[in-house]
One Martini backbone bead per residue (centre of mass of N, CA, C, O) as a GRO file, in nm:
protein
  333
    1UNK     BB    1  20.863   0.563  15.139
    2UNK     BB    2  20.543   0.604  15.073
    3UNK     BB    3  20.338   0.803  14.929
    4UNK     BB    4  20.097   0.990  15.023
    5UNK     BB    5  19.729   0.985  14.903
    6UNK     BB    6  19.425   1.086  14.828
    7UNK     BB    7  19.367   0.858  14.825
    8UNK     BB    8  19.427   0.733  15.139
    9UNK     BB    9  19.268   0.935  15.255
   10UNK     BB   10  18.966   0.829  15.128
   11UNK     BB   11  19.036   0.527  15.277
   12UNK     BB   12  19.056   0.631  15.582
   13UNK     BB   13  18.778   0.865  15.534
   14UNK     BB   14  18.604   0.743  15.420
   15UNK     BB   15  18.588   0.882  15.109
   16UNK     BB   16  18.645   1.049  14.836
   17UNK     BB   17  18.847   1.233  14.596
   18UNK     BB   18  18.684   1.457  14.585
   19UNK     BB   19  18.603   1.561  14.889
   20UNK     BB   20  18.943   1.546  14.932
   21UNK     BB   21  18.958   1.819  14.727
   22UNK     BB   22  18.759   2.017  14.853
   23UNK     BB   23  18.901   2.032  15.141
   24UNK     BB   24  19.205   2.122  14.990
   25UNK     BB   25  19.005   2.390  14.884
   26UNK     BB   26  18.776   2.497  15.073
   27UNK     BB   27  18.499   2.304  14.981
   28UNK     BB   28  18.229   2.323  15.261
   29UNK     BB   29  17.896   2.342  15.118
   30UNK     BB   30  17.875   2.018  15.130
   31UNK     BB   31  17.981   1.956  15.406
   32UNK     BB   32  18.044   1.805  15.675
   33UNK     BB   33  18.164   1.753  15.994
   34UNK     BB   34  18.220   1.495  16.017
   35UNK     BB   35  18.363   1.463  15.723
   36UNK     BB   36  18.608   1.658  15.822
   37UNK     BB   37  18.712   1.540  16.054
   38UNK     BB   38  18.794   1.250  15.894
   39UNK     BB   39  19.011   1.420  15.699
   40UNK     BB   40  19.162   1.530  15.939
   41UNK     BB   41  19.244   1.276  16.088
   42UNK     BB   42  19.386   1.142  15.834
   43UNK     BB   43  19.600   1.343  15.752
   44UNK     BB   44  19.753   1.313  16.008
   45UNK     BB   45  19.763   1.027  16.065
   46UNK     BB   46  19.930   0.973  15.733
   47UNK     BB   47  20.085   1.309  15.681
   48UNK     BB   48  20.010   1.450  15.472
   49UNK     BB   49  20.105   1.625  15.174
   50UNK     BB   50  20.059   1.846  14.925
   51UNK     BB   51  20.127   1.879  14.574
   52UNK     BB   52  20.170   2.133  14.486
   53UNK     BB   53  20.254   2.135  14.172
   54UNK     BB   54  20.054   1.993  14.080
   55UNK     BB   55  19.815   2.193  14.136
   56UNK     BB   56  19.913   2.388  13.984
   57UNK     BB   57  19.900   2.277  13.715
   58UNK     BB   58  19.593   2.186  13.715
   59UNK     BB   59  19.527   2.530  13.852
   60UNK     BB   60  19.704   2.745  13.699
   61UNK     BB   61  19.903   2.795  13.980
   62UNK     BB   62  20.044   2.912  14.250
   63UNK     BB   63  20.016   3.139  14.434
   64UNK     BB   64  20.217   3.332  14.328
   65UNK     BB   65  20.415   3.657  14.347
   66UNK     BB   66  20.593   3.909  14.210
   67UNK     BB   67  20.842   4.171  14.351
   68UNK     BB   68  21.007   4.434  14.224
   69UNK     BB   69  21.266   4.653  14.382
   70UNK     BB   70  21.477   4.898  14.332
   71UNK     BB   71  21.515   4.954  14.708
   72UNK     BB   72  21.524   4.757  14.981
   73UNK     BB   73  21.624   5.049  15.164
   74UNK     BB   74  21.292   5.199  15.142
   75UNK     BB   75  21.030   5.293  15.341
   76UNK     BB   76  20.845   5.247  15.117
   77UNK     BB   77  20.902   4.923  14.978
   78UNK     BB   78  20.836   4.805  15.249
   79UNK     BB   79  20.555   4.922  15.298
   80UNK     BB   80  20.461   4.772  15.048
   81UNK     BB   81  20.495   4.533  15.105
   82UNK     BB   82  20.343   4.434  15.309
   83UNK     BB   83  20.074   4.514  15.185
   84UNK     BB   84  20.081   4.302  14.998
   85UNK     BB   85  20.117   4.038  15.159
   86UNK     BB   86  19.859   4.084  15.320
   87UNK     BB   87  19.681   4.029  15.066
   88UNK     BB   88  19.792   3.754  14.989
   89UNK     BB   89  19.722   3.588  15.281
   90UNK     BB   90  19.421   3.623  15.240
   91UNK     BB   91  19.411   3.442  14.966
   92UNK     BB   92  19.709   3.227  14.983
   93UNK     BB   93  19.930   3.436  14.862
   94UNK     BB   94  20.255   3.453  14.786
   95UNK     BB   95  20.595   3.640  14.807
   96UNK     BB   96  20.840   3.704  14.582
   97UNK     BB   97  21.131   3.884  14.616
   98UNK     BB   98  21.330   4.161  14.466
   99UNK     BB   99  21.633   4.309  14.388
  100UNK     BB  100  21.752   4.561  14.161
  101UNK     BB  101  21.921   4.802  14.202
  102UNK     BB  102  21.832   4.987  13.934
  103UNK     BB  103  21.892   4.707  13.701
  104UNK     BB  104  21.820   4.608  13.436
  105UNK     BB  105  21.977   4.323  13.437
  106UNK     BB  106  21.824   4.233  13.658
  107UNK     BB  107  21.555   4.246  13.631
  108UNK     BB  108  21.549   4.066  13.362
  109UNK     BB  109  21.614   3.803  13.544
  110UNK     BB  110  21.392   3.814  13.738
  111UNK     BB  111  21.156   3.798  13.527
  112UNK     BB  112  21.244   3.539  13.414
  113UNK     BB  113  21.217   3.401  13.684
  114UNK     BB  114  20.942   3.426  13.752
  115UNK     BB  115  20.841   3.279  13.473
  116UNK     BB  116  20.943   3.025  13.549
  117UNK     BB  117  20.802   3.008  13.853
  118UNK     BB  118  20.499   3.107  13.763
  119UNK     BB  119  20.370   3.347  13.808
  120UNK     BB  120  20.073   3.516  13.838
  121UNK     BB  121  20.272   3.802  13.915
  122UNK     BB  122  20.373   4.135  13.886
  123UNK     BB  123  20.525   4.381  14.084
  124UNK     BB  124  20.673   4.688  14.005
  125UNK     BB  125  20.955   4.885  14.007
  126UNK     BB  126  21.089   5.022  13.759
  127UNK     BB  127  21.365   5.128  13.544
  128UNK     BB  128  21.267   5.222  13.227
  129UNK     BB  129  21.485   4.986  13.019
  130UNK     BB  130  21.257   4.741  12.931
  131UNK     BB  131  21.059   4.799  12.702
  132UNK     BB  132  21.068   4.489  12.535
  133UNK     BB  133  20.959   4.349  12.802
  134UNK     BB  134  20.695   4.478  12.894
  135UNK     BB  135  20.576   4.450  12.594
  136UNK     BB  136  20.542   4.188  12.614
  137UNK     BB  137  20.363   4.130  12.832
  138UNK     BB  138  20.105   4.316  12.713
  139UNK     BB  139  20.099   4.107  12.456
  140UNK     BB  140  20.012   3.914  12.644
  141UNK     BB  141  19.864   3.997  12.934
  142UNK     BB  142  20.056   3.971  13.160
  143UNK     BB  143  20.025   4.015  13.501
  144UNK     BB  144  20.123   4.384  13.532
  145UNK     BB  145  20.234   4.647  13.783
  146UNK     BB  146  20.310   4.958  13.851
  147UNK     BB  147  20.526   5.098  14.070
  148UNK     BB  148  20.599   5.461  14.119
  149UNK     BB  149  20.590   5.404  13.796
  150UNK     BB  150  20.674   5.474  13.495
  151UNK     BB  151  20.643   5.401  13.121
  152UNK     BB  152  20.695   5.498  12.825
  153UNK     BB  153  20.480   5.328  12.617
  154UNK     BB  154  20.347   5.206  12.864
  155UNK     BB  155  20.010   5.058  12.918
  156UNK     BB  156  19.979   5.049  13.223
  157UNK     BB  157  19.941   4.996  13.499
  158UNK     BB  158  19.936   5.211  13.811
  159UNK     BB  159  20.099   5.343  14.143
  160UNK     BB  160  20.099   5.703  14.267
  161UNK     BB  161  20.231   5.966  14.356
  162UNK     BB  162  20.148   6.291  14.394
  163UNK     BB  163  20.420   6.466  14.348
  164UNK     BB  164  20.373   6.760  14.306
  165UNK     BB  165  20.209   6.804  14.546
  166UNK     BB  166  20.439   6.718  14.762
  167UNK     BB  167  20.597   6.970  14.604
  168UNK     BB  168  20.460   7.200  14.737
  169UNK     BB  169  20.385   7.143  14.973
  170UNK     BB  170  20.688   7.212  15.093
  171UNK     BB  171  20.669   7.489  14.982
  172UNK     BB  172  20.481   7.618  15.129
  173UNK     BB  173  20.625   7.549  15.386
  174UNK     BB  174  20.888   7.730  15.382
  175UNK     BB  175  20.746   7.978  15.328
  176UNK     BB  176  20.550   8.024  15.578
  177UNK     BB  177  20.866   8.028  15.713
  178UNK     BB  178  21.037   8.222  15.555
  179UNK     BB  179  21.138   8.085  15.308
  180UNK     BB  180  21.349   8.182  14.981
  181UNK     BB  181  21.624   7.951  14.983
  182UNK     BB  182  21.547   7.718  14.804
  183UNK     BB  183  21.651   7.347  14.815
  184UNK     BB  184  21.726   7.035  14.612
  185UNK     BB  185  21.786   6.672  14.670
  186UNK     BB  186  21.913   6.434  14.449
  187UNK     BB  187  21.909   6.158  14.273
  188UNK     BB  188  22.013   6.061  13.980
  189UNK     BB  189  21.874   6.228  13.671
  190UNK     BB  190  21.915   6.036  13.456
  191UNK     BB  191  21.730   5.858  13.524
  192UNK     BB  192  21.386   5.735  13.442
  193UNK     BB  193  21.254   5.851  13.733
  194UNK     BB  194  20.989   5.955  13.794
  195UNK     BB  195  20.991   6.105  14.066
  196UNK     BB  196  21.229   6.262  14.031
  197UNK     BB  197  21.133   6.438  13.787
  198UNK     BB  198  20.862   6.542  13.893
  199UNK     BB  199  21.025   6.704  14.135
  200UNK     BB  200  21.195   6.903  13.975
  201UNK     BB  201  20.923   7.020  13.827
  202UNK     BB  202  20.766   7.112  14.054
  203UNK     BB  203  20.996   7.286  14.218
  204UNK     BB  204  20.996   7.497  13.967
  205UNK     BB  205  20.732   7.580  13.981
  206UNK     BB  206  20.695   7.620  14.296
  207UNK     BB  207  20.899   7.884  14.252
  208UNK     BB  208  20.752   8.051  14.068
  209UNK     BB  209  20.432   8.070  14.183
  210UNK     BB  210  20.653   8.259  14.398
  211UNK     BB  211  20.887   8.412  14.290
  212UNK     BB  212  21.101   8.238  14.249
  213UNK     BB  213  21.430   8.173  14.144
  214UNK     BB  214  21.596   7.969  13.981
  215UNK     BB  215  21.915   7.814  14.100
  216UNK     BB  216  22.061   7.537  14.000
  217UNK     BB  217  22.284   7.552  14.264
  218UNK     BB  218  21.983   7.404  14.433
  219UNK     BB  219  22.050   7.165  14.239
  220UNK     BB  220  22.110   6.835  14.346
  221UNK     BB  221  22.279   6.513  14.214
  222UNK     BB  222  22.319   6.192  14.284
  223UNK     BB  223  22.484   5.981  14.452
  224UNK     BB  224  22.488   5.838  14.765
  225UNK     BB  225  22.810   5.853  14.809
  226UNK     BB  226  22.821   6.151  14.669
  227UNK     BB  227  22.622   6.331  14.897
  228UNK     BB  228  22.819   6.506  15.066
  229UNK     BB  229  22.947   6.654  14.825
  230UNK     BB  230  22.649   6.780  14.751
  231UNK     BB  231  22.598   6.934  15.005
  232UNK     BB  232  22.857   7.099  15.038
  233UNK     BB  233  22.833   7.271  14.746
  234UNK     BB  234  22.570   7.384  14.853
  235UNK     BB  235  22.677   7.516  15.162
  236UNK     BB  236  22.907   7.670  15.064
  237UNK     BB  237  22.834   7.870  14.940
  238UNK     BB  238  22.798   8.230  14.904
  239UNK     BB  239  22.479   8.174  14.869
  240UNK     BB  240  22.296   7.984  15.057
  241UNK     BB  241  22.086   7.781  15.153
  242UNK     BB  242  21.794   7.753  15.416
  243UNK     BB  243  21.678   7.538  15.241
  244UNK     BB  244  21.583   7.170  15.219
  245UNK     BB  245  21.495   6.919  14.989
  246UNK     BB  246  21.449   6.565  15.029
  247UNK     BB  247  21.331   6.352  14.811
  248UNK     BB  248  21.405   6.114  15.006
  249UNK     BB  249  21.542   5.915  15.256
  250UNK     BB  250  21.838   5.878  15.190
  251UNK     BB  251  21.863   6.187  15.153
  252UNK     BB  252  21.820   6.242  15.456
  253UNK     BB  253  22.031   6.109  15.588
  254UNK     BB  254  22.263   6.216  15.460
  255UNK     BB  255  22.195   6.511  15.559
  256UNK     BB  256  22.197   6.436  15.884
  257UNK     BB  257  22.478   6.360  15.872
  258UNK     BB  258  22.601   6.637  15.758
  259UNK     BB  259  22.474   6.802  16.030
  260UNK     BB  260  22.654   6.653  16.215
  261UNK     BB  261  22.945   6.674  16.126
  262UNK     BB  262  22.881   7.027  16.099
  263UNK     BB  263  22.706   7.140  16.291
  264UNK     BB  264  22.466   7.191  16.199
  265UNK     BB  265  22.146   7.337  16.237
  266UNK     BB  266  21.838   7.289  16.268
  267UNK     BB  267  21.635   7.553  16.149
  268UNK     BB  268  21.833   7.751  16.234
  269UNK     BB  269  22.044   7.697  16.025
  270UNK     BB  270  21.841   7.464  15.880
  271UNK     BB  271  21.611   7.363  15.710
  272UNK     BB  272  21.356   7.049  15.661
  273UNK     BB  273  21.262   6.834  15.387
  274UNK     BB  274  21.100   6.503  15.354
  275UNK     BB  275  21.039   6.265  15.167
  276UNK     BB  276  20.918   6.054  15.355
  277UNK     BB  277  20.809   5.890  15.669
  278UNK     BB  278  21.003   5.859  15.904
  279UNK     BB  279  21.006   5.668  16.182
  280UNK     BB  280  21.216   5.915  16.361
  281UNK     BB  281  21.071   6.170  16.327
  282UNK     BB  282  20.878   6.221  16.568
  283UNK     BB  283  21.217   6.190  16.750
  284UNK     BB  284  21.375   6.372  16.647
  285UNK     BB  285  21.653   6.649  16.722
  286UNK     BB  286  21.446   6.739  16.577
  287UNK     BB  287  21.190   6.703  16.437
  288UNK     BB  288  21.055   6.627  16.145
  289UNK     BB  289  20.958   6.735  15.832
  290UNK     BB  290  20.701   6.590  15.629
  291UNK     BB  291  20.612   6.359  15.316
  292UNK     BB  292  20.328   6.150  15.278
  293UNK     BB  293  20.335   5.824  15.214
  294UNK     BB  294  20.084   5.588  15.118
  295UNK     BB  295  20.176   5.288  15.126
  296UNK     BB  296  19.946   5.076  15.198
  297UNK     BB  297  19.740   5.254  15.036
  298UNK     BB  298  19.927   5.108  14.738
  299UNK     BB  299  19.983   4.811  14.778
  300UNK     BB  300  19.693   4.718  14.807
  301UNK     BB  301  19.603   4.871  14.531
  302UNK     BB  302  19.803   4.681  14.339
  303UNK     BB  303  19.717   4.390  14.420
  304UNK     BB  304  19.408   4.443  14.342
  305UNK     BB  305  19.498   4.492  14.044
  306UNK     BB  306  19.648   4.189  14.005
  307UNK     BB  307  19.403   4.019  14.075
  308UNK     BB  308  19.227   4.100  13.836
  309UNK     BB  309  19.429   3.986  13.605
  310UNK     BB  310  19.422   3.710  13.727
  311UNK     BB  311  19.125   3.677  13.684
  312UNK     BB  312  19.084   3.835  13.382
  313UNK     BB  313  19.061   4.119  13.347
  314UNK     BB  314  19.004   4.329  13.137
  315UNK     BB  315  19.231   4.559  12.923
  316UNK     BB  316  19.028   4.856  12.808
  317UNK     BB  317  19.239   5.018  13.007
  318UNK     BB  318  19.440   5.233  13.157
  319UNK     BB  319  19.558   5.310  13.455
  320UNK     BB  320  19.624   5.593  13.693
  321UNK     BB  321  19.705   5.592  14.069
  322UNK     BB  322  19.693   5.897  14.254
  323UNK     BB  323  19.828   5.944  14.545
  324UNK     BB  324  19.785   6.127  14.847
  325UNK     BB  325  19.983   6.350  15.022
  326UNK     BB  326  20.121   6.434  15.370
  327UNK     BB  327  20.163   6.671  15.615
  328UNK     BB  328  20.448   6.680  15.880
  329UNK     BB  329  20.453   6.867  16.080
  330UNK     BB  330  20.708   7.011  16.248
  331UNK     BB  331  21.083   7.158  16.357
  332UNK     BB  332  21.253   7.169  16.060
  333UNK     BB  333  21.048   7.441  15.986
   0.00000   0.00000   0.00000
C-alpha cells in the first residue's frame, strides 16, 4: 500500500504542503476555519499519520525526554515522575522513564540509551559516580537537571529538599513529645547519595543544639533486606532507643513491618516518624508522623529548568533549588 504523504493530503484538501504544515505544527494563525476543516477531513480521509523521526530529524526535536530514578519503588520518585509526565504533556512532550537501581553501570547505559534516542533532555537522581560522563554532559551544553541529589565538583542545576530542615524538623518533635533516645535508620551510609549524607549530619547537629549526646548505637544503616536485622540490634539494645526516625520511605516500610511482627506498640512502646509521607499515613492504626516532601512542585520545577536548558537558556550561573519540607503531626510520636 502506497504511503500517504504530506503532498497527498494537500492535494485532497485543495491546500499547499506549507499549509498542511503548519496544520500539523498547530500554527493556526493565520489558517482559516473553513481551510483547517478541509485538512482535517483530508488527513482523516486518507489516513495520514505524520511521520515522527522525520519531523523529528527536520525539526532537531524529538520532543521526548528521558528521567532516570534511583529506584522506582521509593513515593518520592513516583511522585516526582507523575509531575514531570504532566509538565510534559502540556507541552506535547513524551517521558521515557528508566530505574538505574542506585547502579552507576545501569545508569551508564540508560545515558547512553537516551542519547542514542536522541532526547531532547534528562532529568535523573544521579549515582554520583559516573563523574565523567556528567562532565561530558556539562561540557557538552546537553540539557540535563539533577533530581534529589548533588554530584560534588559537577555544577549542574539541581531540586532538592531542604533535608536539614526535614530533620530538625522530626527532632525538634521528638523532643516537644518528650523522647530524649533518638535513633535514626537508613540505607547504606557508604553511597554518595546526597540525602543520606545531609540527613545523617542534620540528625548529629539537631541532637547537638538540644544538648543531646550522640550515640553511635543509634544510629543505623543498611540494605533494606538487611534491615530488619538492623532494626532488631538498634531495639535490642541495653538501652535502647524511645524514639527512631526513618530516613525514607523504605525505611519506614521495614520498621512498621519490624513492629509488627514483635509486637512493639507504635508511640506506646516506640515513637516513629518516617521522612517522606506515604500514602497509608494518615489511616495507618495509629494514624504515622511524616516529613513531607513536596514531590509534585519539585518534579514540575525540575521539568521547567529542563525545558529551559532545551529552549537555549544559557547556563551562566548553576542553581540549586531547595523545597521547604513540612510536618504532619498525628499519633506515631
Amino acid at each position: 500500500m502506497k504511503k500517504i504523504t504530506i503532498a497527498d493530503v494537500a492535494t485532497y484538501a485543495n491546500v499547499s504542503k506549507s499549509t498542511v504544515s503548519q496544520y500539523l505544527n498547530k500554527r493556526y494563525d493565520y489558517m482559516g476555519a473553513d481551510t483547517k476543516k478541509r485538512i482535517e477531513a483530508a488527513i482523516k480521509a486518507l489516513g495520514y499519520s505524520p511521520n515522527i523521526i522525520a519531523r523529528s530529524l527536520k525539526q532537531k526535536s524529538t520532543k521526548t525526554i528521558g528521567v532516570i530514578v534511583a529506584n522506582i519503588l521509593h513515593v518520592f520518585s513516583t511522585q516526582v515522575i507523575r509531575a514531570i509526565e504532566d509538565y510534559c504533556n502540556a507541552s506535547n512532550f513524551h517521558v521515557i522513564v528508566c530505574n538505574a537501581d542506585d547502579d552507576p553501570m545501569k545508569e551508564k547505559r540508560y545515558i547512553e540509551m537516551l542519547r542514542a534516542k536522541q532526547v531532547d533532555g534528562i532529568i535523573a537522581f544521579p549515582t554520583g559516580e559516573n563523574i565523567d560522563l556528567y562532565q561530558g554532559l556539562l561540557e557538552e551544553n546537553y540539557p540535563f537537571i539533577l533530581m534529589d541529589r548533588l554530584v560534588p565538583g559537577v555544577a549542574m542545576d539541581a531540586v532538592l529538599l531542604d533535608n536539614e530542615k526535614a530533620v530538625h524538623l522530626a527532632i525538634e518533635q521528638f523532643i516537644k513529645a518528650g523522647y530524649k533516645k533518638i535513633g535514626m535508620i537508613s540505607p547504606p551510609m557508604e553511597q554518595p547519595v546526597t540525602p543520606r549524607r545531609e540527613r545523617m549530619e542534620a540528625y548529629k547537629t539537631a541532637l547537638k543544639k538540644y544538648g543531646i549526646e550522640f550515640r553511635p548505637a543509634y544510629l543505623a544503616s543498611g540494605e533494606i533486606t538487611d534491615m530488619h536485622i538492623r532494626i532488631k540490634e538498634m531495639l535490642t539494645l541495653a538501652d535502647p532507643p524511645e524514639a527512631i526516625l526513618a530516613l525514607n520511605d523504605r525505611v519506614l516500610f521495614e520498621l512498621l513491618q519490624y513492629t509488627k511482627d514483635h509486637q512493639v506498640q507504635i508511640s506506646a512502646d516506640l515513637a516513629i516518624i518516617g521522612i517522606d509521607d506515604v500514602s497509608f499515613a494518615s489511616f495507618y492504626s495509629p494514624t504515622l508522623t511524616t516529613i513531607a516532601q513536596p514531590a509534585f512542585d519539585m518534579g514540575k520545577k525540575a521539568a521547567q529548568l529542563l525545558f529551559n536548558q532545551i529552549q537555549g537558556d544559557s547556563r551562566s550561573e548553576t542553581n540549586v533549588y531547595r523545597f521547604a519540607p513540612q510536618l504532619m503531626e498525628r499519633e506515631s510520636c
